[in-house]
Amino acid sequence: MIFDREYYTPCAYGDHTQGKLKQLKPVLEYMELNYQSPITLEDLSRLAGMSSKYFCRFFRAVIHRTPIDYLNYYRIERACYLMAAEDISVTEAAYRCGFNDSSYFVRAFKKYKNVTPRQYMQRLEKS
């Protein structure tokens, strides 16, 4: 799904970058399958077979986001889908997407979408 919907920022560096992206494939798939659960940087770096410090640099070089920033971005995208497709509340979407604190969810949502979840839902209802 991540590769199909291009939730990453592709680079124009050819085969070398493709190889790096393939190294991250297990990590990205793990995020996709487990975004609802707590995920730590240690979990992700272990999957990649790298130290946490090197993994952060490697991930950012390939995806152009830190691992946790990418995870939060992915969670917000999933929350948008759930709120639109399943007509669930903002709080329910937050919890189902791995956010245990609804106020943190609202801050993260606004960071990535430039609107609050409530404003997002109001815009969906108008369209």
PDB file of N, CA, C and O in Angstrom, residues 31 59-60 64-76 104 111-112:
ATOM      1  N   MET A  31       5.320  -0.578   9.477  1.00  0.00           N
ATOM      2  CA  MET A  31       4.533   0.605   9.866  1.00  0.00           C
ATOM      3  C   MET A  31       3.102   0.491   9.342  1.00  0.00           C
ATOM      4  O   MET A  31       2.153   0.798  10.051  1.00  0.00           O
ATOM      5  N   PHE A  59      17.067   6.641   6.940  1.00  0.00           N
ATOM      6  CA  PHE A  59      15.648   6.810   6.634  1.00  0.00           C
ATOM      7  C   PHE A  59      15.384   8.214   6.094  1.00  0.00           C
ATOM      8  O   PHE A  59      14.715   8.383   5.078  1.00  0.00           O
ATOM      9  N   ARG A  60      15.925   9.207   6.767  1.00  0.00           N
ATOM     10  CA  ARG A  60      15.710  10.589   6.341  1.00  0.00           C
ATOM     11  C   ARG A  60      16.318  10.859   4.965  1.00  0.00           C
ATOM     12  O   ARG A  60      15.740  11.586   4.152  1.00  0.00           O
ATOM     13  N   HIS A  64      13.084  11.441   3.218  1.00  0.00           N
ATOM     14  CA  HIS A  64      13.033  12.893   3.433  1.00  0.00           C
ATOM     15  C   HIS A  64      12.161  13.283   4.615  1.00  0.00           C
ATOM     16  O   HIS A  64      11.601  14.380   4.646  1.00  0.00           O
ATOM     17  N   ARG A  65      11.993  12.377   5.547  1.00  0.00           N
ATOM     18  CA  ARG A  65      11.321  12.618   6.820  1.00  0.00           C
ATOM     19  C   ARG A  65      12.017  11.740   7.849  1.00  0.00           C
ATOM     20  O   ARG A  65      12.572  10.712   7.506  1.00  0.00           O
ATOM     21  N   THR A  66      11.905  12.122   9.116  1.00  0.00           N
ATOM     22  CA  THR A  66      12.405  11.224  10.149  1.00  0.00           C
ATOM     23  C   THR A  66      11.440  10.039  10.250  1.00  0.00           C
ATOM     24  O   THR A  66      10.281  10.143   9.827  1.00  0.00           O
ATOM     25  N   PRO A  67      11.881   8.925  10.809  1.00  0.00           N
ATOM     26  CA  PRO A  67      10.978   7.769  10.919  1.00  0.00           C
ATOM     27  C   PRO A  67       9.695   8.079  11.702  1.00  0.00           C
ATOM     28  O   PRO A  67       8.605   7.692  11.279  1.00  0.00           O
ATOM     29  N   ILE A  68       9.809   8.786  12.803  1.00  0.00           N
ATOM     30  CA  ILE A  68       8.631   9.080  13.625  1.00  0.00           C
ATOM     31  C   ILE A  68       7.732  10.099  12.931  1.00  0.00           C
ATOM     32  O   ILE A  68       6.505   9.993  12.974  1.00  0.00           O
ATOM     33  N   ASP A  69       8.324  11.064  12.252  1.00  0.00           N
ATOM     34  CA  ASP A  69       7.531  12.022  11.486  1.00  0.00           C
ATOM     35  C   ASP A  69       6.755  11.294  10.387  1.00  0.00           C
ATOM     36  O   ASP A  69       5.570  11.550  10.175  1.00  0.00           O
ATOM     37  N   TYR A  70       7.418  10.378   9.706  1.00  0.00           N
ATOM     38  CA  TYR A  70       6.744   9.602   8.664  1.00  0.00           C
ATOM     39  C   TYR A  70       5.618   8.757   9.252  1.00  0.00           C
ATOM     40  O   TYR A  70       4.517   8.690   8.691  1.00  0.00           O
ATOM     41  N   LEU A  71       5.867   8.118  10.382  1.00  0.00           N
ATOM     42  CA  LEU A  71       4.848   7.301  11.036  1.00  0.00           C
ATOM     43  C   LEU A  71       3.633   8.149  11.409  1.00  0.00           C
ATOM     44  O   LEU A  71       2.488   7.758  11.150  1.00  0.00           O
ATOM     45  N   ASN A  72       3.869   9.311  11.976  1.00  0.00           N
ATOM     46  CA  ASN A  72       2.755  10.191  12.331  1.00  0.00           C
ATOM     47  C   ASN A  72       2.003  10.672  11.095  1.00  0.00           C
ATOM     48  O   ASN A  72       0.770  10.732  11.089  1.00  0.00           O
ATOM     49  N   TYR A  73       2.751  10.993  10.041  1.00  0.00           N
ATOM     50  CA  TYR A  73       2.120  11.383   8.777  1.00  0.00           C
ATOM     51  C   TYR A  73       1.228  10.261   8.255  1.00  0.00           C
ATOM     52  O   TYR A  73       0.092  10.497   7.856  1.00  0.00           O
ATOM     53  N   TYR A  74       1.741   9.043   8.285  1.00  0.00           N
ATOM     54  CA  TYR A  74       0.962   7.893   7.807  1.00  0.00           C
ATOM     55  C   TYR A  74      -0.284   7.697   8.666  1.00  0.00           C
ATOM     56  O   TYR A  74      -1.373   7.437   8.153  1.00  0.00           O
ATOM     57  N   ARG A  75      -0.135   7.825   9.968  1.00  0.00           N
ATOM     58  CA  ARG A  75      -1.277   7.685  10.877  1.00  0.00           C
ATOM     59  C   ARG A  75      -2.346   8.739  10.599  1.00  0.00           C
ATOM     60  O   ARG A  75      -3.538   8.434  10.624  1.00  0.00           O
ATOM     61  N   ILE A  76      -1.930   9.952  10.326  1.00  0.00           N
ATOM     62  CA  ILE A  76      -2.896  11.010  10.010  1.00  0.00           C
ATOM     63  C   ILE A  76      -3.614  10.702   8.701  1.00  0.00           C
ATOM     64  O   ILE A  76      -4.829  10.882   8.585  1.00  0.00           O
ATOM     65  N   TYR A 104      -2.783  15.581  21.316  1.00  0.00           N
ATOM     66  CA  TYR A 104      -1.603  15.400  20.463  1.00  0.00           C
ATOM     67  C   TYR A 104      -2.037  15.074  19.038  1.00  0.00           C
ATOM     68  O   TYR A 104      -1.448  15.566  18.066  1.00  0.00           O
ATOM     69  N   LYS A 111      -0.660  19.952  11.924  1.00  0.00           N
ATOM     70  CA  LYS A 111       0.681  20.068  11.337  1.00  0.00           C
ATOM     71  C   LYS A 111       0.699  19.545   9.904  1.00  0.00           C
ATOM     72  O   LYS A 111       1.279  20.156   9.014  1.00  0.00           O
ATOM     73  N   TYR A 112       0.062  18.409   9.656  1.00  0.00           N
ATOM     74  CA  TYR A 112       0.120  17.779   8.336  1.00  0.00           C
ATOM     75  C   TYR A 112      -0.972  18.239   7.381  1.00  0.00           C
ATOM     76  O   TYR A 112      -0.777  18.213   6.170  1.00  0.00           O
TER      77      TYR A 112
END
